[in-house]
Amino acid sequence: MSENLEKNETTETMQGLPSVDSQNLEAGRLSFAQSHSFKVQWRKMMSLAFQSLGVVYGDLGTSPLYVFSNTFPNGIGNSDDILGVLSLIIYSIVLLPFIKYTFIVLRANEKGEGGTFALYSMICRNAKVSLIPDDLQAEDIEVSPPSNQLRRTSMIKKKLENSMTAKFLLFIVSIMGTSMVIGDGILTPSVSVLSAVSGIKSRDAVVGVSVVILIILFSVQQFGTDKVGTSFAPIICLWFTLITGIGLYNLITHGSGVLCAFNPIYVVHYFKRNGKQGWISLGGVVLCLTGTEAMFADLGHFNVQAIQISFSGIVLPALLTAYSGQAAYLTKHPYDVIDAFYKSVPRPLYWPTFLIAVFSAIIASQAMISGVFSIISQSLSLGCFPRVKVIHTSAKYEGQVYIPVINYMLMVACIVVTICFKTTEKISYAFGIAVVAVMLITTCMVTLIMLVTWKTSIFWIALFFVTFGTIEAVYFSSVLYKFIEGGYLPLAFSFFLMTIMGTWHHVHRKRIMFELKNKVSGEFIRQLAANPGINRVPGLGLFYSELVQGIPPVFPHFIANFHSIHSVLVFVSIKKIPISKVAWEDRFLFRLVEPKEHWMFHCEVRCGYKDLTEQPEEFEKQLVEHLKKFIHSSCSQINSELAAHRAEQEMQFVQKAMEEGVVYLLGEAEVIAKKNSSLFKKIVVNYLYNILSKNFWQGENVLVIPHSRLLKVGMTCEI
C-alpha cells in the first residue's frame, strides 16, 4: 500500500479537490461553499434580515426605555441640556453602530463568524502569532508589486511573529474581549427585563416577575436561533413600529424644534455648560449603544448583508425617531425624566406599549445570549475553553448553535444579579463598562487587521483608530467613574472567565506540544512488530487520539501495561469540517502504519457539524467497509490474480476482526506540573486545570463512545 496508491484513494473519495500528501490538510480542505457564509438568494437574504430583528436588535431597540432616566438621574437642570444629550445620542448611534460596525467591523469576519475570537483567528491566519501549533498558519502573501503598504505589512508581521510578548498580549486582549461579551450576556437580560417591568410600582413584584421571565427566556433557547428569531422578529418589528409612531406623535404634539440637535454644536455647548457633570453623564448616554456588539457577535447566525439591511432600513430610523420624540416630550415635561419613556406614551397606548415592551425586553436578552453561544463555540475550536456539548440547531448555517451547560450557567448568573441589584441603576454602571470595553478592544484589533490583512492606506487606518478610539476612550473614562457603585461587576466576571480561559489554553498548549515532541517513532513500531512478547488478541481496536499526524505517546504506555494489541488496530482522529454533513463515502481517510503485516492503520474521520455520532454500530460498520475499500484499492493496482486473492483474504481478515468485537481505546493524559515548578504553577495546573477537565465533558462523551466497550489508557504528562 504505497503512498502513491493512498493518494489515488484519497482523490477518489474527494472528487474535485487537489490530492496532497498531508492527511491533515486533505481532511480540512472541503469547499466552504456549503457553509453559512455563502451567497444566499435575495428572498433568503430578506428572511435572514427579518430574523435578525428578533435576535440581534432587541437590546439596542429597547435602550430608549432607560437612556434619558440614567443620563439625568438627578433631574434636568437646564432645558438646553436635553438638546445636548439628544445630539450626543444621535451622533453616538450614527458613528458607532452605523458607520463603524455596519460598514467596517462586519467586514472583518472570519468565514462569516464575528466576535473577538473571530478577529483573533483572522489575525492568526495572516501572521504566525498563534500560541498553539495548529492549523492557524499564516496564508501565503499574494504576489504583488512592491508598495509602501506591502512593506509596512511585512514589517509589522515580522515584528509580531518574532515577539512572544506581542503574541501573548494579543491573546490576552482577545480573551479579555471575549470575557467582556460573556459578562455582557449576563448583564443584558437583567437590565432589559428589569427596565421593561419597571411599570409595576412594587419593587418586590418587579424582581419576582423579572426572575420568572428570565427562566422562560433561557428555557426556549434549546429551540435554536432560527425558530427563536422567526418567533421573536414580528414582536420586535412591532416594537420598532410602535416607538417610531410614539416618537412621531411626540414630535408633532410637543414640537419638532428638538431636531436642531442634529447640529453637533449642541454637544459642544452641553460640555461647556456642564463641565465635569457633563462628562459623568456620558455613563448614561452610552446606554444607547447597548447591544451594538451583538451585531458582530451574532454575525455567525446570519450574514453581513442581512445585518446591514435590517439596521440601516429599520433599526436606525426607528431609534432616531424614538429618542427625538422623547426629547420633544421632555422639553415640555422635564420633571418626568425618571420615567421618560412611559410618561411620553399616549395614555390609550400605555398598557399595549407596556406589554410589548416586556416582550421586547425578553427578546432584547436574546442578542447577547446568542452571541455568547457563538463566542464559546469559537473559543472551543481555538482550545481556549473547557470541552462542552455544542448543539448545531440549523443544517443551513454553521454559526447557529446552542450550548446547554452555558445556557443554564447564564440563567443562574442573571437571576443572582437581578435579585442582588433589584434596580437597573447600579447594573447600568456595570453594563456601560462591559459595552465600551468590548468596543475599544474591537477597534484595536480591527486596526491591526487593517495593517496586517487589508493593507489599508495609513491615512484611513489613522482616521479609523483616532476617531473611534477617542470616542470610546472618553466614554470608557466616564463609565469607570461609577466603578465602586456597580462598575466592578463586569471586571469581576471578566477576571473570572479570563482565569478559566487562560488556564485551559496554557495547559492545553503545553499538552499538545508535549504530545508532538514525544509522538511515537517509526522505529518503535518496527521493534514492536519484531517483539515476540507482544500478543495479538482477536478483535478490532479503535485507538482515539487528538494527534492527526503520527501516533500518540500514550500508545507505548498502553503496550507496556497490556503487552497485547488487537489483531487489527486503527488510530482514529476526528476532524471537524465547517459544513453541515459529510457523506459516508467522503468521511474516512486511511493511511497505513508500517510495517504492513502488523495490521495497523491511521484513520482521519471528517465530521460536519450536523453529523450524528450517537450510533456507534453504524459508525463501526462504515469504518470497516471503507477500510476494506482502502485495502482493495491498494492491492488492485497490481494486475494479478495473486494480488486479487490477497486483497480478498485481507478484507476477510478485517471483517472477522470486527465480528470478534470492537473495543474503543481512549488515551488520556493527566497533566501535572513538574516537581521544580513554582507554587503558583502547581496550583494552576494540578488543581485548577484538573478541576475544569474533570467537571466538563469527558472525552468519551464528546466522541459518544459506548461505555461497555471503552478502555481508557492513562498517562502522566509533566509540563
XYZ file of C-alpha atoms in Angstrom, residues 105-400:
296
model
C -16.251 45.913 11.564
C -18.671 43.469 9.897
C -16.177 43.150 7.032
C -13.584 41.785 9.482
C -15.345 38.441 9.806
C -13.680 35.038 9.856
C -15.515 32.929 7.257
C -18.801 34.515 8.291
C -18.145 34.418 12.055
C -17.953 37.539 14.202
C -16.733 38.396 17.674
C -13.376 38.979 19.332
C -12.128 35.436 18.744
C -13.033 35.713 15.063
C -10.779 38.781 14.862
C -8.006 36.884 16.671
C -8.401 33.917 14.335
C -8.255 36.211 11.299
C -5.020 37.783 12.534
C -3.551 34.320 13.210
C -4.356 33.235 9.650
C -2.378 36.127 8.229
C 0.502 36.209 10.703
C 2.073 33.389 12.702
C 1.024 34.708 16.079
C -0.983 31.760 17.413
C 0.354 30.328 20.679
C -0.758 26.814 19.636
C 0.967 24.960 16.758
C -2.247 24.185 14.898
C -3.958 24.862 11.583
C -3.944 28.621 12.098
C -0.891 29.145 9.935
C -0.245 32.307 8.007
C -1.519 32.194 4.461
C 0.812 32.845 1.559
C 1.001 36.505 0.693
C -0.312 37.213 -2.747
C 2.492 38.199 -5.093
C 2.060 41.887 -5.846
C 4.298 44.709 -6.979
C 6.212 46.262 -4.076
C 4.396 49.123 -2.389
C 4.535 51.080 0.835
C 1.519 49.146 2.172
C 3.137 45.763 1.489
C 6.447 46.807 3.018
C 4.636 48.141 6.081
C 2.564 44.938 6.361
C 5.664 42.754 6.059
C 7.491 44.746 8.747
C 4.557 44.590 11.201
C 4.027 40.860 10.626
C 7.721 40.176 11.192
C 7.693 42.090 14.487
C 4.550 40.315 15.674
C 5.836 36.860 14.703
C 9.209 37.382 16.385
C 7.818 38.764 19.633
C 6.445 36.335 22.201
C 5.299 39.359 24.223
C 3.190 40.599 21.278
C 1.669 37.130 20.795
C 0.849 36.836 24.473
C -0.586 40.368 24.662
C -2.759 39.737 21.590
C -4.114 36.560 23.155
C -4.820 38.277 26.499
C -6.678 41.127 24.759
C -8.711 38.562 22.793
C -9.840 36.587 25.832
C -10.492 39.848 27.699
C -12.849 40.998 24.935
C -14.493 37.586 24.857
C -14.908 37.586 28.635
C -16.500 41.042 28.490
C -19.015 39.881 25.883
C -19.905 36.867 28.037
C -20.260 39.201 31.027
C -22.494 41.401 28.879
C -24.567 38.284 28.213
C -25.218 38.119 31.956
C -25.984 41.818 32.450
C -28.141 42.383 29.346
C -31.052 40.102 30.335
C -31.114 41.560 33.847
C -31.140 45.205 32.699
C -33.597 44.651 29.847
C -36.157 42.702 31.843
C -35.975 44.953 34.928
C -36.415 48.028 32.693
C -39.423 46.554 30.913
C -41.336 45.631 34.073
C -40.444 48.868 35.860
C -44.013 49.997 35.056
C -45.018 47.840 38.044
C -44.639 50.080 41.079
C -43.833 47.370 43.668
C -40.090 46.632 43.751
C -40.572 43.095 45.068
C -43.079 42.382 42.315
C -40.636 43.749 39.716
C -37.903 41.370 40.893
C -40.250 38.370 41.092
C -41.716 38.920 37.626
C -38.212 39.500 36.212
C -36.955 36.165 37.581
C -39.924 34.290 36.069
C -39.362 35.969 32.692
C -35.643 35.104 32.753
C -36.391 31.428 33.442
C -38.800 31.332 30.479
C -36.301 33.130 28.238
C -33.468 30.680 28.870
C -35.817 27.704 28.591
C -36.674 28.477 24.949
C -33.024 28.668 23.827
C -32.976 24.938 23.079
C -35.240 25.509 20.047
C -32.424 27.292 18.197
C -31.793 30.711 16.667
C -33.836 30.002 13.533
C -37.089 29.250 15.398
C -36.463 31.773 18.163
C -35.596 34.518 15.662
C -38.611 33.782 13.460
C -40.894 33.803 16.523
C -39.416 36.939 18.079
C -38.930 39.024 14.904
C -42.627 40.037 14.495
C -42.696 41.317 18.092
C -39.507 43.374 17.652
C -40.808 44.628 14.299
C -43.995 45.727 16.082
C -41.865 47.342 18.816
C -39.873 49.399 16.282
C -43.114 50.427 14.592
C -44.574 51.433 17.957
C -41.614 53.513 19.156
C -41.419 55.185 15.742
C -45.119 56.077 15.953
C -44.801 57.345 19.548
C -41.753 59.380 18.559
C -43.564 60.994 15.625
C -46.587 61.666 17.867
C -44.407 63.485 20.428
C -42.602 65.477 17.737
C -45.930 66.635 16.284
C -47.567 67.257 19.674
C -44.691 68.869 21.595
C -42.766 70.485 18.767
C -40.134 69.388 16.289
C -37.657 72.021 17.400
C -35.512 69.315 19.022
C -34.461 68.188 15.542
C -31.930 71.021 15.596
C -29.912 68.589 17.779
C -28.688 67.064 14.507
C -26.313 70.033 14.588
C -23.283 68.787 16.631
C -22.662 72.282 18.035
C -25.146 71.393 20.789
C -22.674 68.760 22.050
C -20.011 71.469 22.439
C -22.432 73.779 24.250
C -23.511 70.924 26.548
C -19.958 70.231 27.753
C -19.157 73.939 28.109
C -22.228 74.399 30.257
C -21.876 71.288 32.446
C -18.139 70.555 32.566
C -17.341 67.567 34.756
C -21.026 66.774 35.305
C -21.494 66.533 31.555
C -18.591 64.078 31.342
C -20.107 61.967 34.150
C -23.475 61.929 32.352
C -21.835 60.099 29.413
C -22.212 56.973 31.556
C -25.956 57.241 30.893
C -25.676 58.310 27.250
C -23.541 55.272 26.408
C -26.501 53.018 27.204
C -27.972 53.993 23.829
C -25.220 51.765 22.384
C -26.001 48.655 24.410
C -26.370 45.701 22.113
C -24.126 47.174 19.403
C -21.518 44.459 19.936
C -24.235 41.865 19.292
C -24.303 42.977 15.647
C -20.828 41.478 15.298
C -21.006 38.690 17.878
C -24.215 37.278 16.302
C -22.909 37.525 12.748
C -22.414 33.753 12.516
C -26.155 33.255 12.953
C -26.872 35.399 9.861
C -24.609 37.216 7.363
C -23.181 40.683 6.719
C -25.793 41.805 4.193
C -28.714 40.756 6.419
C -27.345 42.784 9.356
C -26.688 45.811 7.153
C -30.179 45.758 5.611
C -32.044 45.379 8.896
C -30.043 48.041 10.761
C -29.984 50.662 8.003
C -33.585 50.134 6.890
C -35.459 49.643 10.169
C -33.423 49.985 13.355
C -31.579 53.272 12.740
C -34.636 55.345 11.656
C -36.740 53.903 14.495
C -34.164 54.716 17.185
C -33.501 58.280 15.991
C -37.243 58.977 15.842
C -37.871 57.450 19.298
C -35.111 59.466 21.025
C -36.136 62.681 19.262
C -39.745 62.149 20.352
C -38.745 61.602 23.989
C -36.606 64.748 23.882
C -39.556 66.715 22.491
C -41.751 65.459 25.349
C -39.121 66.339 27.978
C -38.830 69.917 26.740
C -42.427 70.389 27.943
C -42.344 67.949 30.899
C -38.758 67.951 32.265
C -39.809 66.557 35.680
C -40.897 63.266 34.064
C -37.332 62.358 33.103
C -37.048 59.488 35.625
C -39.803 57.631 33.761
C -39.401 59.419 30.434
C -40.377 56.586 28.117
C -43.655 55.527 29.722
C -44.646 59.130 30.505
C -44.250 60.052 26.833
C -46.591 57.261 25.694
C -50.137 58.449 24.854
C -52.500 57.249 27.603
C -54.645 54.921 25.383
C -51.456 53.115 24.294
C -49.920 52.740 27.762
C -50.835 49.121 28.522
C -50.345 47.798 24.972
C -46.946 49.530 24.985
C -46.142 48.065 28.406
C -46.923 44.512 27.237
C -44.943 44.877 24.010
C -42.071 46.440 25.986
C -41.991 43.415 28.295
C -41.907 41.022 25.357
C -39.303 43.158 23.589
C -37.112 43.251 26.690
C -37.243 39.479 26.888
C -36.180 39.347 23.260
C -33.511 42.001 23.907
C -31.662 39.484 26.003
C -31.593 37.095 23.047
C -28.963 39.130 21.213
C -26.224 38.632 23.786
C -27.260 35.069 24.682
C -26.865 34.026 21.033
C -23.589 35.953 20.886
C -22.257 34.103 23.933
C -23.064 30.733 22.334
C -21.199 31.744 19.151
C -18.164 33.019 21.051
C -17.903 29.924 23.263
C -18.119 27.753 20.137
C -15.240 29.723 18.564
C -13.155 29.537 21.742
C -13.548 25.751 21.794
C -12.056 25.473 18.303
C -9.070 27.565 19.448
C -8.513 25.464 22.577
C -9.460 28.324 24.906
C -12.401 26.824 26.783
C -13.115 23.515 28.552
C -14.990 20.968 26.426
C -18.763 21.456 26.425
C -21.571 19.997 24.344
C -22.352 22.203 21.325
C -25.650 21.584 19.522
C -25.952 22.959 15.982
C -29.572 23.949 15.607
C -29.530 24.578 11.846
C -28.370 22.464 8.910
C -28.056 25.632 6.775
C -25.929 27.853 8.983
C -22.975 26.542 10.945
C -22.975 29.515 13.320
C -26.426 28.802 14.788
